[in-house]
Amino acid sequence: MDGADPCFTVVLPVYREAENLKECISSICAQLGDLGSFEILAVDDGSPDNSWQVITQLSEDNPLVRGIRFSRNFGKESAISAGLAHARGQAVVIMDADLQHPPELLPQMIRLWRDDKYDVVDAVKVARGKESKLRRLMAALFTRLMCRLTGFNLAGSSDFKLLDRRAVRAWLQLDERLTFYRGMTEWIGFRHTQVPFEVKERAGGATSWSYCELLSLGSNAIVSFS
Ligand code: UDP
Ligand code: MG
């Protein structure tokens, strides 16, 4: 590890999160204060609102915040890939920027990595929070299909995960264009452990996924990963 490299990186995929970023980043900093050196890497996935201006401002105010900006909206999977490729930490946490993934979980996830030497800490949804019946049904069907096709149990699985540098390296070596992050982190193996969490309500704004986009995400995952 380079002496200047942080101990861990928190990667935030960002699409239309201008109104949430400030609160999100300050709650993450409040949780990480005593746990070692860290950086926060916000990946602006071509947001049409002023998310990028907010990221720029926050990084000027706080040297621990860095930003990457896409030329257009490529989707959350691409934002996650860019975050993993550019993170400098010995461990990398991926979490949503709308506070639906509770920052209060971070100290526990970091302890499981640092003290108990787990390579991957999977935050698993025990309650899915508020969502429509149709969306819940689509998610359930998708999860069941993916479990059948891949043999991995993805029930409750989320994109909220901590990955040790070894796991990040293995993930990047797969060199996939069309990624399915949740599945690929299972596929690479290593020592996993789980922490349960309840999906909170979105801090502000609305989900960015239309049903069409969810179907496209699902079919990409099935095509690329099964
Ligand atoms: N996101 C992204 N690119 C997109 C859509 C979403 O980077 O094209 C980010 C978004 O800013 C958030 C996370 O991915 O940090 C989850 O998105 P969202 O809250 O819209 O999805 P949901 O929570 O409804 O699954
Ligand atoms: Mg959300």
mmCIF file of C-alpha atoms and ligand atoms in Angstrom:
data_model
loop_
_atom_site.group_PDB
_atom_site.id
_atom_site.type_symbol
_atom_site.label_atom_id
_atom_site.label_comp_id
_atom_site.label_asym_id
_atom_site.label_seq_id
_atom_site.Cartn_x
_atom_site.Cartn_y
_atom_site.Cartn_z
ATOM 1 C CA MET A 1 0.000 0.000 0.000
ATOM 2 C CA ASP A 2 1.247 3.465 -0.875
ATOM 3 C CA GLY A 3 1.694 5.449 2.357
ATOM 4 C CA ALA A 4 -0.682 8.096 1.015
ATOM 5 C CA ASP A 5 -3.429 5.630 0.148
ATOM 6 C CA PRO A 6 -6.469 5.618 2.407
ATOM 7 C CA CYS A 7 -7.396 2.587 4.429
ATOM 8 C CA PHE A 8 -10.813 2.395 2.756
ATOM 9 C CA THR A 9 -12.884 3.980 0.020
ATOM 10 C CA VAL A 10 -16.644 4.504 0.009
ATOM 11 C CA VAL A 11 -17.944 4.530 -3.575
ATOM 12 C CA LEU A 12 -21.245 6.271 -4.276
ATOM 13 C CA PRO A 13 -22.928 5.757 -7.658
ATOM 14 C CA VAL A 14 -24.773 9.018 -8.262
ATOM 15 C CA TYR A 15 -27.650 9.782 -10.582
ATOM 16 C CA ARG A 16 -29.865 12.775 -9.803
ATOM 17 C CA GLU A 17 -28.845 12.913 -6.135
ATOM 18 C CA ALA A 18 -28.111 16.647 -5.818
ATOM 19 C CA GLU A 19 -30.470 17.009 -2.880
ATOM 20 C CA ASN A 20 -29.135 13.954 -1.012
ATOM 21 C CA LEU A 21 -25.367 14.124 -1.434
ATOM 22 C CA LYS A 22 -24.554 16.561 1.308
ATOM 23 C CA GLU A 23 -26.475 14.695 3.995
ATOM 24 C CA CYS A 24 -25.287 11.339 2.689
ATOM 25 C CA ILE A 25 -21.612 12.308 2.737
ATOM 26 C CA SER A 26 -21.794 13.970 6.138
ATOM 27 C CA SER A 27 -23.458 10.909 7.699
ATOM 28 C CA ILE A 28 -20.796 8.674 6.159
ATOM 29 C CA CYS A 29 -18.033 10.922 7.562
ATOM 30 C CA ALA A 30 -19.702 10.912 10.974
ATOM 31 C CA GLN A 31 -19.667 7.095 11.007
ATOM 32 C CA LEU A 32 -16.107 6.725 9.754
ATOM 33 C CA GLY A 33 -14.472 9.396 11.893
ATOM 34 C CA ASP A 34 -12.515 7.109 14.223
ATOM 35 C CA LEU A 35 -12.071 4.066 12.030
ATOM 36 C CA GLY A 36 -9.008 5.007 10.016
ATOM 37 C CA SER A 37 -8.141 6.994 6.904
ATOM 38 C CA PHE A 38 -10.735 6.967 4.162
ATOM 39 C CA GLU A 39 -11.894 8.635 0.966
ATOM 40 C CA ILE A 40 -15.339 9.036 -0.539
ATOM 41 C CA LEU A 41 -15.518 8.588 -4.297
ATOM 42 C CA ALA A 42 -18.715 9.892 -5.879
ATOM 43 C CA VAL A 43 -19.270 8.669 -9.451
ATOM 44 C CA ASP A 44 -21.666 10.988 -11.245
ATOM 45 C CA ASP A 45 -23.405 8.818 -13.805
ATOM 46 C CA GLY A 46 -24.340 11.650 -16.169
ATOM 47 C CA SER A 47 -26.882 13.279 -13.857
ATOM 48 C CA PRO A 48 -29.083 15.904 -15.516
ATOM 49 C CA ASP A 49 -29.494 17.809 -12.217
ATOM 50 C CA ASN A 50 -26.636 19.629 -10.490
ATOM 51 C CA SER A 51 -25.204 16.561 -8.742
ATOM 52 C CA TRP A 52 -21.797 17.269 -10.300
ATOM 53 C CA GLN A 53 -21.729 20.849 -9.003
ATOM 54 C CA VAL A 54 -22.585 19.524 -5.546
ATOM 55 C CA ILE A 55 -19.804 16.906 -5.754
ATOM 56 C CA THR A 56 -17.318 19.586 -6.862
ATOM 57 C CA GLN A 57 -18.338 21.856 -4.001
ATOM 58 C CA LEU A 58 -18.184 19.056 -1.432
ATOM 59 C CA SER A 59 -14.739 18.004 -2.655
ATOM 60 C CA GLU A 60 -13.500 21.584 -2.370
ATOM 61 C CA ASP A 61 -14.790 21.754 1.195
ATOM 62 C CA ASN A 62 -13.548 18.307 2.169
ATOM 63 C CA PRO A 63 -10.300 16.829 0.783
ATOM 64 C CA LEU A 64 -11.562 13.323 1.566
ATOM 65 C CA VAL A 65 -14.192 13.627 -1.173
ATOM 66 C CA ARG A 66 -13.327 12.910 -4.815
ATOM 67 C CA GLY A 67 -15.521 12.821 -7.881
ATOM 68 C CA ILE A 68 -15.619 11.139 -11.285
ATOM 69 C CA ARG A 69 -18.047 12.350 -13.921
ATOM 70 C CA PHE A 70 -19.398 10.277 -16.819
ATOM 71 C CA SER A 71 -20.053 11.898 -20.194
ATOM 72 C CA ARG A 72 -23.625 10.573 -20.109
ATOM 73 C CA ASN A 73 -25.817 8.216 -18.133
ATOM 74 C CA PHE A 74 -24.300 4.726 -18.448
ATOM 75 C CA GLY A 75 -26.209 3.105 -15.573
ATOM 76 C CA LYS A 76 -25.450 2.127 -12.011
ATOM 77 C CA GLU A 77 -23.476 -1.003 -12.953
ATOM 78 C CA SER A 78 -21.012 1.157 -14.919
ATOM 79 C CA ALA A 79 -20.764 3.662 -12.079
ATOM 80 C CA ILE A 80 -19.912 0.811 -9.691
ATOM 81 C CA SER A 81 -17.258 -0.526 -12.098
ATOM 82 C CA ALA A 82 -15.631 2.907 -12.418
ATOM 83 C CA GLY A 83 -15.716 3.320 -8.641
ATOM 84 C CA LEU A 84 -13.998 -0.039 -8.106
ATOM 85 C CA ALA A 85 -11.395 0.777 -10.749
ATOM 86 C CA HIS A 86 -10.529 4.178 -9.254
ATOM 87 C CA ALA A 87 -10.833 3.436 -5.518
ATOM 88 C CA ARG A 88 -7.517 3.620 -3.665
ATOM 89 C CA GLY A 89 -8.497 2.013 -0.373
ATOM 90 C CA GLN A 90 -7.462 -1.373 0.968
ATOM 91 C CA ALA A 91 -11.171 -2.057 1.293
ATOM 92 C CA VAL A 92 -13.950 -0.586 -0.834
ATOM 93 C CA VAL A 93 -17.569 -0.123 0.229
ATOM 94 C CA ILE A 94 -20.200 0.421 -2.445
ATOM 95 C CA MET A 95 -23.396 2.074 -1.230
ATOM 96 C CA ASP A 96 -26.314 4.087 -2.632
ATOM 97 C CA ALA A 97 -26.170 7.867 -2.394
ATOM 98 C CA ASP A 98 -29.804 8.321 -1.310
ATOM 99 C CA LEU A 99 -29.330 7.077 2.291
ATOM 100 C CA GLN A 100 -31.352 3.907 1.630
ATOM 101 C CA HIS A 101 -28.216 2.006 2.603
ATOM 102 C CA PRO A 102 -27.727 3.069 6.241
ATOM 103 C CA PRO A 103 -24.258 4.548 6.952
ATOM 104 C CA GLU A 104 -24.698 3.320 10.560
ATOM 105 C CA LEU A 105 -23.784 -0.130 9.249
ATOM 106 C CA LEU A 106 -20.312 0.984 8.128
ATOM 107 C CA PRO A 107 -18.438 0.551 11.449
ATOM 108 C CA GLN A 108 -19.701 -3.031 11.772
ATOM 109 C CA MET A 109 -18.777 -3.838 8.157
ATOM 110 C CA ILE A 110 -15.317 -2.405 8.615
ATOM 111 C CA ARG A 111 -14.760 -4.325 11.848
ATOM 112 C CA LEU A 112 -15.738 -7.584 10.140
ATOM 113 C CA TRP A 113 -13.147 -6.878 7.457
ATOM 114 C CA ARG A 114 -10.386 -5.540 9.676
ATOM 115 C CA ASP A 115 -10.703 -7.690 12.796
ATOM 116 C CA ASP A 116 -12.357 -10.855 11.503
ATOM 117 C CA LYS A 117 -10.548 -10.782 8.137
ATOM 118 C CA TYR A 118 -13.563 -11.272 5.894
ATOM 119 C CA ASP A 119 -12.896 -10.406 2.248
ATOM 120 C CA VAL A 120 -16.472 -9.527 1.365
ATOM 121 C CA VAL A 121 -19.159 -8.193 3.689
ATOM 122 C CA ASP A 122 -22.601 -8.430 2.078
ATOM 123 C CA ALA A 123 -25.312 -6.203 3.502
ATOM 124 C CA VAL A 124 -28.501 -8.226 3.097
ATOM 125 C CA LYS A 125 -31.995 -6.740 3.007
ATOM 126 C CA VAL A 126 -34.278 -8.083 5.708
ATOM 127 C CA ALA A 127 -37.008 -5.596 4.846
ATOM 128 C CA ARG A 128 -37.304 -4.010 1.428
ATOM 129 C CA GLY A 129 -38.786 -0.684 2.506
ATOM 130 C CA LYS A 130 -41.535 1.056 0.598
ATOM 131 C CA GLU A 131 -42.018 -0.089 -2.992
ATOM 132 C CA SER A 132 -44.892 -0.949 -5.281
ATOM 133 C CA LYS A 133 -46.389 -4.462 -5.404
ATOM 134 C CA LEU A 134 -45.356 -4.803 -9.053
ATOM 135 C CA ARG A 135 -41.771 -3.884 -8.302
ATOM 136 C CA ARG A 136 -41.620 -6.267 -5.375
ATOM 137 C CA LEU A 137 -42.999 -9.044 -7.601
ATOM 138 C CA MET A 138 -40.481 -8.298 -10.369
ATOM 139 C CA ALA A 139 -37.634 -8.368 -7.849
ATOM 140 C CA ALA A 140 -38.835 -11.683 -6.417
ATOM 141 C CA LEU A 141 -39.144 -13.278 -9.873
ATOM 142 C CA PHE A 142 -35.736 -11.982 -10.909
ATOM 143 C CA THR A 143 -34.071 -13.259 -7.740
ATOM 144 C CA ARG A 144 -35.661 -16.681 -8.121
ATOM 145 C CA LEU A 145 -34.625 -16.922 -11.764
ATOM 146 C CA MET A 146 -31.064 -15.818 -11.029
ATOM 147 C CA CYS A 147 -30.796 -18.347 -8.177
ATOM 148 C CA ARG A 148 -31.928 -21.105 -10.582
ATOM 149 C CA LEU A 149 -29.602 -20.019 -13.384
ATOM 150 C CA THR A 150 -26.480 -19.387 -11.352
ATOM 151 C CA GLY A 151 -26.819 -21.609 -8.306
ATOM 152 C CA PHE A 152 -26.034 -18.627 -6.050
ATOM 153 C CA ASN A 153 -28.495 -17.623 -3.372
ATOM 154 C CA LEU A 154 -29.150 -13.980 -4.140
ATOM 155 C CA ALA A 155 -32.236 -13.647 -1.905
ATOM 156 C CA GLY A 156 -32.132 -10.311 -0.104
ATOM 157 C CA SER A 157 -28.819 -9.486 -1.767
ATOM 158 C CA SER A 158 -28.049 -5.822 -2.417
ATOM 159 C CA ASP A 159 -25.298 -3.689 -3.930
ATOM 160 C CA PHE A 160 -24.314 -2.527 -0.438
ATOM 161 C CA LYS A 161 -21.058 -4.436 0.098
ATOM 162 C CA LEU A 162 -17.534 -4.109 1.416
ATOM 163 C CA LEU A 163 -14.788 -5.702 -0.688
ATOM 164 C CA ASP A 164 -11.209 -6.270 0.394
ATOM 165 C CA ARG A 165 -8.564 -5.159 -2.102
ATOM 166 C CA ARG A 166 -7.994 -8.832 -3.053
ATOM 167 C CA ALA A 167 -11.642 -9.189 -4.007
ATOM 168 C CA VAL A 168 -11.593 -5.861 -5.894
ATOM 169 C CA ARG A 169 -8.556 -7.034 -7.846
ATOM 170 C CA ALA A 170 -10.234 -10.320 -8.749
ATOM 171 C CA TRP A 171 -13.413 -8.483 -9.737
ATOM 172 C CA LEU A 172 -11.483 -6.086 -11.994
ATOM 173 C CA GLN A 173 -9.560 -8.948 -13.583
ATOM 174 C CA LEU A 174 -12.829 -10.333 -14.921
ATOM 175 C CA ASP A 175 -12.722 -7.321 -17.234
ATOM 176 C CA GLU A 176 -16.447 -7.466 -18.023
ATOM 177 C CA ARG A 177 -18.259 -4.729 -19.938
ATOM 178 C CA LEU A 178 -21.754 -5.868 -19.109
ATOM 179 C CA THR A 179 -21.462 -6.431 -15.391
ATOM 180 C CA PHE A 180 -23.779 -7.858 -12.771
ATOM 181 C CA TYR A 181 -21.988 -6.672 -9.668
ATOM 182 C CA ARG A 182 -24.120 -8.555 -7.163
ATOM 183 C CA GLY A 183 -23.562 -11.852 -8.947
ATOM 184 C CA MET A 184 -19.908 -11.303 -9.775
ATOM 185 C CA THR A 185 -19.006 -10.627 -6.142
ATOM 186 C CA GLU A 186 -20.440 -14.078 -5.336
ATOM 187 C CA TRP A 187 -18.720 -15.696 -8.276
ATOM 188 C CA ILE A 188 -15.218 -14.536 -7.337
ATOM 189 C CA GLY A 189 -15.461 -16.442 -4.056
ATOM 190 C CA PHE A 190 -13.307 -15.413 -1.041
ATOM 191 C CA ARG A 191 -14.531 -15.322 2.572
ATOM 192 C CA HIS A 192 -17.970 -13.718 2.743
ATOM 193 C CA THR A 193 -20.072 -12.717 5.706
ATOM 194 C CA GLN A 194 -23.446 -11.006 5.924
ATOM 195 C CA VAL A 195 -24.947 -8.146 7.903
ATOM 196 C CA PRO A 196 -28.708 -7.619 7.836
ATOM 197 C CA PHE A 197 -30.257 -4.215 7.162
ATOM 198 C CA GLU A 198 -33.623 -2.611 6.602
ATOM 199 C CA VAL A 199 -33.915 -0.525 3.462
ATOM 200 C CA LYS A 200 -34.675 3.014 4.563
ATOM 201 C CA GLU A 201 -36.838 5.460 2.715
ATOM 202 C CA ARG A 202 -35.106 7.513 0.063
ATOM 203 C CA ALA A 203 -33.802 10.760 1.625
ATOM 204 C CA GLY A 204 -35.116 12.891 -1.257
ATOM 205 C CA GLY A 205 -36.129 12.570 -4.902
ATOM 206 C CA ALA A 206 -37.467 9.417 -6.488
ATOM 207 C CA THR A 207 -35.995 6.148 -7.698
ATOM 208 C CA SER A 208 -34.413 6.482 -11.140
ATOM 209 C CA TRP A 209 -35.498 3.101 -12.430
ATOM 210 C CA SER A 210 -38.453 2.804 -14.743
ATOM 211 C CA TYR A 211 -39.952 -0.669 -15.203
ATOM 212 C CA CYS A 212 -38.328 -0.777 -18.649
ATOM 213 C CA GLU A 213 -34.909 -0.059 -17.171
ATOM 214 C CA LEU A 214 -35.410 -2.697 -14.498
ATOM 215 C CA LEU A 215 -36.296 -5.236 -17.191
ATOM 216 C CA SER A 216 -33.214 -4.239 -19.154
ATOM 217 C CA LEU A 217 -31.021 -4.511 -16.044
ATOM 218 C CA GLY A 218 -32.536 -7.924 -15.318
ATOM 219 C CA SER A 219 -32.038 -9.214 -18.854
ATOM 220 C CA ASN A 220 -28.438 -7.916 -18.938
ATOM 221 C CA ALA A 221 -27.764 -9.752 -15.700
ATOM 222 C CA ILE A 222 -29.305 -12.957 -17.045
ATOM 223 C CA VAL A 223 -27.490 -12.773 -20.399
ATOM 224 C CA SER A 224 -24.120 -11.795 -19.016
ATOM 225 C CA PHE A 225 -24.068 -13.836 -15.867
ATOM 226 C CA SER A 226 -25.900 -17.134 -16.427
HETATM 227 N N1 UDP B 1 -27.888 5.333 -9.929
HETATM 228 C C1 UDP B 1 -26.861 5.463 -10.860
HETATM 229 N N2 UDP B 1 -27.179 5.430 -12.195
HETATM 230 C C2 UDP B 1 -28.451 5.256 -12.650
HETATM 231 C C3 UDP B 1 -29.475 5.076 -11.678
HETATM 232 C C4 UDP B 1 -29.160 5.116 -10.326
HETATM 233 O O1 UDP B 1 -25.700 5.646 -10.494
HETATM 234 O O2 UDP B 1 -28.657 5.255 -13.862
HETATM 235 C C5 UDP B 1 -27.554 5.378 -8.485
HETATM 236 C C6 UDP B 1 -28.455 6.266 -7.633
HETATM 237 O O3 UDP B 1 -28.003 7.605 -7.604
HETATM 238 C C7 UDP B 1 -28.359 5.590 -6.259
HETATM 239 C C8 UDP B 1 -28.255 4.116 -6.637
HETATM 240 O O4 UDP B 1 -27.744 4.087 -7.973
HETATM 241 O O5 UDP B 1 -27.189 5.984 -5.555
HETATM 242 C C9 UDP B 1 -29.597 3.397 -6.566
HETATM 243 O O6 UDP B 1 -30.532 4.056 -7.424
HETATM 244 P P1 UDP B 1 -32.043 4.286 -7.018
HETATM 245 O O7 UDP B 1 -32.142 4.833 -5.639
HETATM 246 O O8 UDP B 1 -32.682 5.090 -8.110
HETATM 247 O O9 UDP B 1 -32.598 2.807 -7.077
HETATM 248 P P2 UDP B 1 -33.443 1.978 -5.995
HETATM 249 O O10 UDP B 1 -32.978 2.363 -4.628
HETATM 250 O O11 UDP B 1 -34.839 2.352 -6.245
HETATM 251 O O12 UDP B 1 -33.105 0.557 -6.341
HETATM 252 MG MG MG B 2 -32.588 4.162 -3.834
#
